[in-house]
Coordinates of C-alpha atoms and ligand atoms in Angstrom, one line a residue:
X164 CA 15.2 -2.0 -19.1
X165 CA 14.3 1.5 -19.0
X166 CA 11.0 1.9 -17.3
X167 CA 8.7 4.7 -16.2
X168 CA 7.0 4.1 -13.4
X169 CA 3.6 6.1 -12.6
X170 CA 2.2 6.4 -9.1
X171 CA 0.6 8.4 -5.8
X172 CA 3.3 10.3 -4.6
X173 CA 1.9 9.9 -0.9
X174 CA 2.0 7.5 2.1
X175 CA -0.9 5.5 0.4
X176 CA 0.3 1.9 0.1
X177 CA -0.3 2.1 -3.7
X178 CA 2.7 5.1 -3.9
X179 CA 4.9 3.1 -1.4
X180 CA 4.7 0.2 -3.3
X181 CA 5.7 1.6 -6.4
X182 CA 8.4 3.6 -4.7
X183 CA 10.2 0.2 -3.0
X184 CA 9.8 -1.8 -6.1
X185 CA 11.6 1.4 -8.5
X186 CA 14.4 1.6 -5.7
X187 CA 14.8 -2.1 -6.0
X188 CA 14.2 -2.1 -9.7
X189 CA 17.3 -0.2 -9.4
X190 CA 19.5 -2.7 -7.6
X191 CA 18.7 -5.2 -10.2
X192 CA 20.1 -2.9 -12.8
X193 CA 17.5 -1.4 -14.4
X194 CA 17.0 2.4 -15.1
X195 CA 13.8 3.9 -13.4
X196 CA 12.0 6.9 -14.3
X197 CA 9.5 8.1 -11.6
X198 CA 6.8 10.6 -12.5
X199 CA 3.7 12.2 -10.3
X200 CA 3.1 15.8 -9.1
X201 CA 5.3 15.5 -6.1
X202 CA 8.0 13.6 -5.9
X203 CA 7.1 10.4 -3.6
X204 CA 7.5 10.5 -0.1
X205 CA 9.7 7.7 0.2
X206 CA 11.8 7.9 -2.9
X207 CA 15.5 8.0 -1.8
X208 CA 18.9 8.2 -3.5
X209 CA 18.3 10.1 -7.3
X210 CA 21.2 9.4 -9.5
X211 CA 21.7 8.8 -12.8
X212 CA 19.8 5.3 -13.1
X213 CA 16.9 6.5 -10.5
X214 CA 15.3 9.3 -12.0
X215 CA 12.0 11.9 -10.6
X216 CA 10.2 13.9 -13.4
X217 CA 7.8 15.9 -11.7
X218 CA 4.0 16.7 -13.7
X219 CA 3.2 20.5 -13.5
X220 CA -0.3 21.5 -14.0
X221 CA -0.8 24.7 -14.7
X222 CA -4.0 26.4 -13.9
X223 CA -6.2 28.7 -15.7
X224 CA -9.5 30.3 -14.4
X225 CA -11.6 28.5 -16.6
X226 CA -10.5 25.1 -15.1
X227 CA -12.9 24.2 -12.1
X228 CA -10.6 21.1 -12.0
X229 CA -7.0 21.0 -13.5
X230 CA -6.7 18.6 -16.2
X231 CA -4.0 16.2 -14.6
X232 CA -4.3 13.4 -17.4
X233 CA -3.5 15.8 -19.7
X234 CA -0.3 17.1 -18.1
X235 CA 0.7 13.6 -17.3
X236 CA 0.4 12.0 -20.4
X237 CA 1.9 15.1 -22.0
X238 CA 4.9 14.1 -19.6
X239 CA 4.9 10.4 -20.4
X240 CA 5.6 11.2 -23.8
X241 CA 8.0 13.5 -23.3
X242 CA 10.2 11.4 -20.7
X243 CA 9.2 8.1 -23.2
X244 CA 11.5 10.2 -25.9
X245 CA 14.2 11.9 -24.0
X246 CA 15.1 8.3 -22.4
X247 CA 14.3 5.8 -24.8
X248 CA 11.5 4.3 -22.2
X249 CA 11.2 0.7 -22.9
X250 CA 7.8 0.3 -20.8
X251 CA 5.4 2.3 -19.1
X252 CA 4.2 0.9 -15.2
X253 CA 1.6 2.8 -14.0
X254 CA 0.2 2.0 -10.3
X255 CA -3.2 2.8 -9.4
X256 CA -5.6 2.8 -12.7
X257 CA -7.2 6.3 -11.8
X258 CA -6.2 8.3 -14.0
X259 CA -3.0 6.9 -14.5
X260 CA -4.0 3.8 -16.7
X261 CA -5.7 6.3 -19.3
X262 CA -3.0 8.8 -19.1
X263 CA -1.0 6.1 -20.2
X264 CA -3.1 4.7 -23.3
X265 CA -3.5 8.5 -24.7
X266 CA 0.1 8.9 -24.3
X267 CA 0.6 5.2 -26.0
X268 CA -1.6 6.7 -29.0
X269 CA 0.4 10.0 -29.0
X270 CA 3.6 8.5 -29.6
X271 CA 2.2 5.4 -31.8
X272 CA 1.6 8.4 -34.1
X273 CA 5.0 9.1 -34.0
X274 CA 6.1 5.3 -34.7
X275 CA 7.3 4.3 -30.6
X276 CA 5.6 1.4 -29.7
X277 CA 5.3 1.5 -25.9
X278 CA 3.9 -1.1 -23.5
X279 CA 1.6 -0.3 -20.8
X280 CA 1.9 -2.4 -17.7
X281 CA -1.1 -1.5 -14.9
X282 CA -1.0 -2.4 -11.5
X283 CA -4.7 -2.3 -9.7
X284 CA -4.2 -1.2 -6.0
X285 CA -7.7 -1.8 -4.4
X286 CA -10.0 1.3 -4.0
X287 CA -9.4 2.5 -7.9
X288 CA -11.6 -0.7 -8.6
X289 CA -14.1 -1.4 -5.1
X290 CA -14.7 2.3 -3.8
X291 CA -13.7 4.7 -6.6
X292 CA -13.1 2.9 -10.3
X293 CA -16.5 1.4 -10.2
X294 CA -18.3 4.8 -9.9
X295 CA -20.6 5.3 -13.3
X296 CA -18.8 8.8 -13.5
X297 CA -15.4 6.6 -13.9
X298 CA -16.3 2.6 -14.9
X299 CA -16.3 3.0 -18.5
X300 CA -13.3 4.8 -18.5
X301 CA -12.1 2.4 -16.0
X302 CA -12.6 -1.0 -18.0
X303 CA -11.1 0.9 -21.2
X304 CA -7.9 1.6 -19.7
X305 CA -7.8 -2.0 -18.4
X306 CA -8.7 -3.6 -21.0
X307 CA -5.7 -1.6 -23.1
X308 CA -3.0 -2.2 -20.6
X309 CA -0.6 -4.5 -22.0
X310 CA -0.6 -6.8 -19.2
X311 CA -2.6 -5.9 -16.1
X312 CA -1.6 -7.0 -12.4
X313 CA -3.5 -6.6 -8.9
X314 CA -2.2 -7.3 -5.4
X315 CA -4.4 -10.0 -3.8
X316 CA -6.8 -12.7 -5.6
X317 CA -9.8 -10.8 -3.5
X318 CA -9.1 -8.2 -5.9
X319 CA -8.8 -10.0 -8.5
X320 CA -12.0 -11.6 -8.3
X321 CA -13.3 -8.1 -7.5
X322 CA -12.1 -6.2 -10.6
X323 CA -13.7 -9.6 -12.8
X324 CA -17.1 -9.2 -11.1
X325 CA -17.4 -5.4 -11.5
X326 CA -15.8 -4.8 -14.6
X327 CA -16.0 -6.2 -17.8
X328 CA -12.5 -7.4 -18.3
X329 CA -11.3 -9.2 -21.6
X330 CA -7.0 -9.2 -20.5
X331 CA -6.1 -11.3 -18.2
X332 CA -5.4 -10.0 -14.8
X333 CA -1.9 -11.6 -12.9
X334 CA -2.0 -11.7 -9.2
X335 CA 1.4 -10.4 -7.8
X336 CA 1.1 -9.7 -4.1
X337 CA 2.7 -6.6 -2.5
X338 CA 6.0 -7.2 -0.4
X339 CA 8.3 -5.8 2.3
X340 CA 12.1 -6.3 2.5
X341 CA 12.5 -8.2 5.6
X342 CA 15.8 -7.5 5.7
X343 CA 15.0 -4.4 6.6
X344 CA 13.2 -5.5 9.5
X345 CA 15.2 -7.9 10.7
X346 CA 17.8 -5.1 10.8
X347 CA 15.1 -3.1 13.3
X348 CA 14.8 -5.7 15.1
X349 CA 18.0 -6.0 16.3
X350 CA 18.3 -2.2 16.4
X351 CA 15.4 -2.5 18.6
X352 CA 16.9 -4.7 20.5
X353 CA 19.7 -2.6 21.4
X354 CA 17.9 0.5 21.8
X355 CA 16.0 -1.1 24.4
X356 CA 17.9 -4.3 26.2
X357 CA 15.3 -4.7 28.8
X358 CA 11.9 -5.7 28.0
X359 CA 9.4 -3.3 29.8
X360 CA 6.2 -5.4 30.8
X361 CA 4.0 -2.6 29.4
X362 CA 2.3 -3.8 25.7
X363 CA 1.9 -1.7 22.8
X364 CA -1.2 -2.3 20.2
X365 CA -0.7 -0.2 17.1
X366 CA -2.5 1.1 14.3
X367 CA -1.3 2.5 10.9
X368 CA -3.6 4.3 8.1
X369 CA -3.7 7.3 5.7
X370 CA -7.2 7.2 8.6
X371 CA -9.5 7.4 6.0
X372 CA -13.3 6.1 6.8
X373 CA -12.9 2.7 4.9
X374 CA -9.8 2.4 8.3
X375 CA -12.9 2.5 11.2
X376 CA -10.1 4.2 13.1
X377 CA -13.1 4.7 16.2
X378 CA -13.5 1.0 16.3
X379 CA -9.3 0.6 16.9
X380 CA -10.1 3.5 19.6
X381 CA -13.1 1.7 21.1
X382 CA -11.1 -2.2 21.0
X383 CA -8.1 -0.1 22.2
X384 CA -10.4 1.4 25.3
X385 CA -11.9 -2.1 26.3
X386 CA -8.3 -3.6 26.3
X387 CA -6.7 -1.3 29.0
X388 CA -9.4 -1.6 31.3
X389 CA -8.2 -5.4 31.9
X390 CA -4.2 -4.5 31.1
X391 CA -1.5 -2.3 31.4
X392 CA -1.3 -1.2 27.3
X393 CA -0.3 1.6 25.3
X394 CA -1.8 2.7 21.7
X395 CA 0.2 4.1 18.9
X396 CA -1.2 5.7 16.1
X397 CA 0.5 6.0 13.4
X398 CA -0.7 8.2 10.5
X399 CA -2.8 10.9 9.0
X400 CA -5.9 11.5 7.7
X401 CA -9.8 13.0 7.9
X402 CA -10.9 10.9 10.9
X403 CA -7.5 11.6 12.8
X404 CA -9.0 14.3 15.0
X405 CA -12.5 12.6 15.8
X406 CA -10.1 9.8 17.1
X407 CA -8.0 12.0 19.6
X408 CA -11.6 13.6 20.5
X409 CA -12.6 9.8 21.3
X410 CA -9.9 9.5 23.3
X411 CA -10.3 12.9 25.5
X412 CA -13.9 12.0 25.5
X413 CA -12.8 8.4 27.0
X414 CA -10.1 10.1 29.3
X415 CA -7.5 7.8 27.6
X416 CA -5.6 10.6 26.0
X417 CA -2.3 9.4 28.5
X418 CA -2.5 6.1 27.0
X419 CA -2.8 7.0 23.0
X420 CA 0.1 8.9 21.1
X421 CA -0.6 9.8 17.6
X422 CA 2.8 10.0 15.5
X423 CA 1.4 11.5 12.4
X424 CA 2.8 9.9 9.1
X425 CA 6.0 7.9 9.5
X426 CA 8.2 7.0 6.2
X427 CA 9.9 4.5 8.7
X428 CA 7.1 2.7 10.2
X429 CA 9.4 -0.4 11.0
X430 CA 10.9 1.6 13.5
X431 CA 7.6 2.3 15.6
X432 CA 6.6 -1.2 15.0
X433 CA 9.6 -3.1 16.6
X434 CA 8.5 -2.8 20.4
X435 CA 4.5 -3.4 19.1
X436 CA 2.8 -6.6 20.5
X437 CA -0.5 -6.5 18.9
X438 CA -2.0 -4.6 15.2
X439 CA -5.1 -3.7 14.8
X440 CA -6.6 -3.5 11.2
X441 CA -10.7 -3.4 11.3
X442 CA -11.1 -2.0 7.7
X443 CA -14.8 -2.2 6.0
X444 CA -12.4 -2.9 2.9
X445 CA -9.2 -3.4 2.5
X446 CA -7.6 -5.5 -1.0
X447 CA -3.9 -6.6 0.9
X448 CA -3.6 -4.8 3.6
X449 CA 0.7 -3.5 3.4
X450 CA 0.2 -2.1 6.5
X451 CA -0.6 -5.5 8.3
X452 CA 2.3 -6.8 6.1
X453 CA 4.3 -4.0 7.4
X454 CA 3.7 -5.0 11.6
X455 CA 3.7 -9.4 10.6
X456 CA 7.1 -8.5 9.0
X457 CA 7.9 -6.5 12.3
X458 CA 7.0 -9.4 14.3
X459 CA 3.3 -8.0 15.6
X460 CA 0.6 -10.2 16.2
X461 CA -2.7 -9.0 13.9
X462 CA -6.2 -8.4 14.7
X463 CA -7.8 -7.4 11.8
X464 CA -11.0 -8.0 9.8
X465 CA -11.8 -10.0 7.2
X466 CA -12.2 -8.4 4.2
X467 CA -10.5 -8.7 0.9
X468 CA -6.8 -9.6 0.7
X469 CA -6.3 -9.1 4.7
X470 CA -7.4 -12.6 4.9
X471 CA -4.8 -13.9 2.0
X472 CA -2.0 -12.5 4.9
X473 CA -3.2 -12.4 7.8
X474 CA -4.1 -16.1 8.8
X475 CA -6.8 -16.7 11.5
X476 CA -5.8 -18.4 14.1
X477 CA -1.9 -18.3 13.3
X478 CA -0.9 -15.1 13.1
X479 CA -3.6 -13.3 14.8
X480 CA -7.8 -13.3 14.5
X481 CA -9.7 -11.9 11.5
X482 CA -14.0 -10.9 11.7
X483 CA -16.4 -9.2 10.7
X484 CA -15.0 -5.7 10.3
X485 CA -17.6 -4.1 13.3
X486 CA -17.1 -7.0 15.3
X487 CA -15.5 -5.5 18.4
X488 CA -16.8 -7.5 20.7
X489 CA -14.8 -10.5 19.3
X490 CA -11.7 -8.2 18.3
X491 CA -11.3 -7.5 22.4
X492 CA -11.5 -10.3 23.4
X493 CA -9.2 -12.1 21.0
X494 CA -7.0 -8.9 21.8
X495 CA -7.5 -9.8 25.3
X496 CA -6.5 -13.6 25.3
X497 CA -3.4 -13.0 23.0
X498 CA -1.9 -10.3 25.5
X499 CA -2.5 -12.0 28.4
X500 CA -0.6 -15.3 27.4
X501 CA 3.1 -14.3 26.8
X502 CA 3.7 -17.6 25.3
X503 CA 0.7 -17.5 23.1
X504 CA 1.6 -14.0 22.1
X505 CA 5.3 -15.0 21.3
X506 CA 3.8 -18.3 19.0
X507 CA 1.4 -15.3 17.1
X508 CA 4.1 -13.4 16.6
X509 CA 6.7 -15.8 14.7
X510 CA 4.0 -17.1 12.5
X511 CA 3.7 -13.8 11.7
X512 CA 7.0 -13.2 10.9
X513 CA 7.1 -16.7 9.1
X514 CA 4.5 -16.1 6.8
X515 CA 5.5 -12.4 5.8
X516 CA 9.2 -14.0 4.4
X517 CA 6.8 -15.3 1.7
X518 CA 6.4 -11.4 0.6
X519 CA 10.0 -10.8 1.0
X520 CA 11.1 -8.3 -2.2
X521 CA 13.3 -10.9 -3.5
X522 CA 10.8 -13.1 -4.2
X523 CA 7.8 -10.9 -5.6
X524 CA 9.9 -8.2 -7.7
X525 CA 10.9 -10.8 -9.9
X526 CA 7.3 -11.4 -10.6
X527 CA 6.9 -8.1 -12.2
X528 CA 10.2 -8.3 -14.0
X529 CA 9.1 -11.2 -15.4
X530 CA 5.1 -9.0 -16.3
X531 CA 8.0 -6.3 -18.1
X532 CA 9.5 -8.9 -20.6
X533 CA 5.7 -10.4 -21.3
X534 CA 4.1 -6.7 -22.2
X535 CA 7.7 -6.4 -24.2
X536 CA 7.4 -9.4 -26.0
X537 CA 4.2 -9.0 -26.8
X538 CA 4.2 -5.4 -27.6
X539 CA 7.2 -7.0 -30.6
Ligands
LIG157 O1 -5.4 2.2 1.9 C1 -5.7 3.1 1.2 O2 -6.7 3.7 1.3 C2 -4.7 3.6 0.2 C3 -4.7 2.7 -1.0 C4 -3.7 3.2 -2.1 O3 -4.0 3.1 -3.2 O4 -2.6 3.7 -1.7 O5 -4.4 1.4 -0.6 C5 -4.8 0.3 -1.4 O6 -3.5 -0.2 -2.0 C6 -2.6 -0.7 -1.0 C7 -1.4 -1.1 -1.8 O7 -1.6 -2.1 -2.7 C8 -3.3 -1.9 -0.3 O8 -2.4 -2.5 0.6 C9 -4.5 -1.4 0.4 O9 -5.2 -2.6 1.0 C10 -5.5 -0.7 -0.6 N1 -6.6 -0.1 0.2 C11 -7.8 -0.5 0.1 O10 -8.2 -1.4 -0.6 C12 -8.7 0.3 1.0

């Protein structure tokens, strides 16, 4: 198949996402077509079967806002014609979802039929899609995707009750190729022979406020008054600098390094011990994914999809989101009992081989031949 594939171009898990599955889209023979404004941060390897159109917006003084949708649909239906697009994926529904219908419509008028598969990522249907400025908009472009997928059943039972939705919405869940990580482990493994007796707690976010980044700070504080711990932070974002203010304010600046964004986050996650994920909303939760795969034990809340991966009790301890109190302590208990620590961490591992790539991407080749069959 040839298939365009719409998305973020940044570290945001939606961009990411869409990123691993067009690489891997790739390995399976098909020929992918990316398109955004900048070409995504972790798109590797351009050839002739992995393609990156980039959307140029030009502005004009009138234009208080460029007009994105209309650049990027002008671009779908250019890149639809020059390549003979079979299918249109577009990740993240805002604006991309009605980008896509308009640019359905323009070429319908010109007798190609394209399908419209949308993927629903989380805040483009809990923080921002349900908006009034955007929610009729919203539920539109749903409703005229061709076949419409989420990543967790939390969001899908989010996106039912806010939105009036007629299609039916197909749970795939986002994935990780553990390969990869199993790789970095052993890499790890090398790098370091010697296990050092300090523990690592990490944290990774685009640190936006949804990520309570000061509760991680504060959890991280009452942690290493009772062990010998360091914190990464990984990432970047508006509440980066109020975090490394908390931390000179704390005077535990030593123990904290911030790496900024990382497109190889499995390498800082090998010698973790303990995640920390206290998100006020959250519909999967990659990032999580990201450390169980890297064999880290999680501590995060339990909002939305987090609790669909990370299992209370098993492969760390989920609560209510400000809940620090419990968060420490859990924290606490799980680093101070190697063994317990070591039994957190394989289930971790354990459960993220059920997102391994090779058994979700099939899921959405299997979406592309429904919207194709039924586009016929
Ligand atoms: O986490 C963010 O704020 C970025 C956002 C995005 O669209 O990139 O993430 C959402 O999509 C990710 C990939 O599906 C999910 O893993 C995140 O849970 C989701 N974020 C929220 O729901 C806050």
């Amino acid at each position: 198949m040839k298939i365009a594939i719409v998305c973020y171009p940044t570290f945001g898990g939606s961009g990411v996402l869409a990123t691993e599955l067009g690489m891997s889209l790739v390995e399976h023979g098909h020929e992918i077509h990316f398109i955004a404004y900048k070409k995504p941060v972790k798109l590797t390897g351009l050839n002739e079967k992995l393609h990156f159109h980039k959307v140029n917006v030009p502005d004009y003084p009138l234009f208080s806002f460029v007009p994105y949708e209309l650049a990027l649909s002008t671009k779908l239906v250019e890149i639809v014609k020059k390549y003979s697009i079979d299918l249109l994926h577009v990740h993240y529904a805002i604006p991309h979802a009605y980008a896509a219908y308009m640019a359905k419509k323009m070429l319908e008028d010109q007798s190609i039929k394209i399908p419209i598969v949308t993927t629903l990522h989380g805040t483009d249907i809990t923080l921002v899609g349900n908006h009034p400025s955007y929610k009729t908009a919203v539920t539109f472009s749903i409703n005229k995707s061709d076949i419409v997928t989420c990543v967790s059943n939390s969001l899908k039972e989010d996106t039912l009750n806010q939105f009036e939705i007629r299609n039916k919405i197909r749970v795939i869940p986002n994935f990780i190729d553990i390969n990869k990580y199993i790789l970095q482990q052993d890499l790890c493994k090398i790098e370091n022979p010697i296990a050092s007796d300090e523990l690592i707690v990490s944290h990774v976010s685009n640190f936006r406020s949804v990520k309570n980044v000061l509760n991680v700070i504060e959890i991280f504080y009452n942690i290493q008054k009772e062990l010998d711990v360091k914190l990464l932070m990984i990432g970047e974002g508006p509440d980066k600098s109020k975090a490394e203010k908390m931390c000179e304010d704390l005077k535990i600046s030593h123990l904290v390094k911030f790496l900024g964004n990382s497109s190889q986050v499995e390498k800082n996650l090998c010698h973790s011990d303990l995640f920390l994920l206290p998100s006020s909303t959250e519909s999967f939760g990659l990032a999580a994914l990201e450390a169980m795969a890297s064999k880290v034990a999680v501590i995060s809340s339990n909002v939305g999809g987090l609790s669909e991966i990370n299992i209370n009790g098993k492969t760390g301890f989920t609560s209510d989101f400000d809940n620090i109190d419990y968060m420490t302590s859990k924290s606490i208990n799980l680093l101070k009992s190697n063994t317990l620590l070591e039994k957190f961490k394989e289930n971790a591992f354990t459960k993220a081989l059920d997102y391994d790539i090779n058994k979700i991407v099939p899921l959405y080749e299997k979406a592309y031949e429904d919207a194709l069959n039924n586009a016929r």
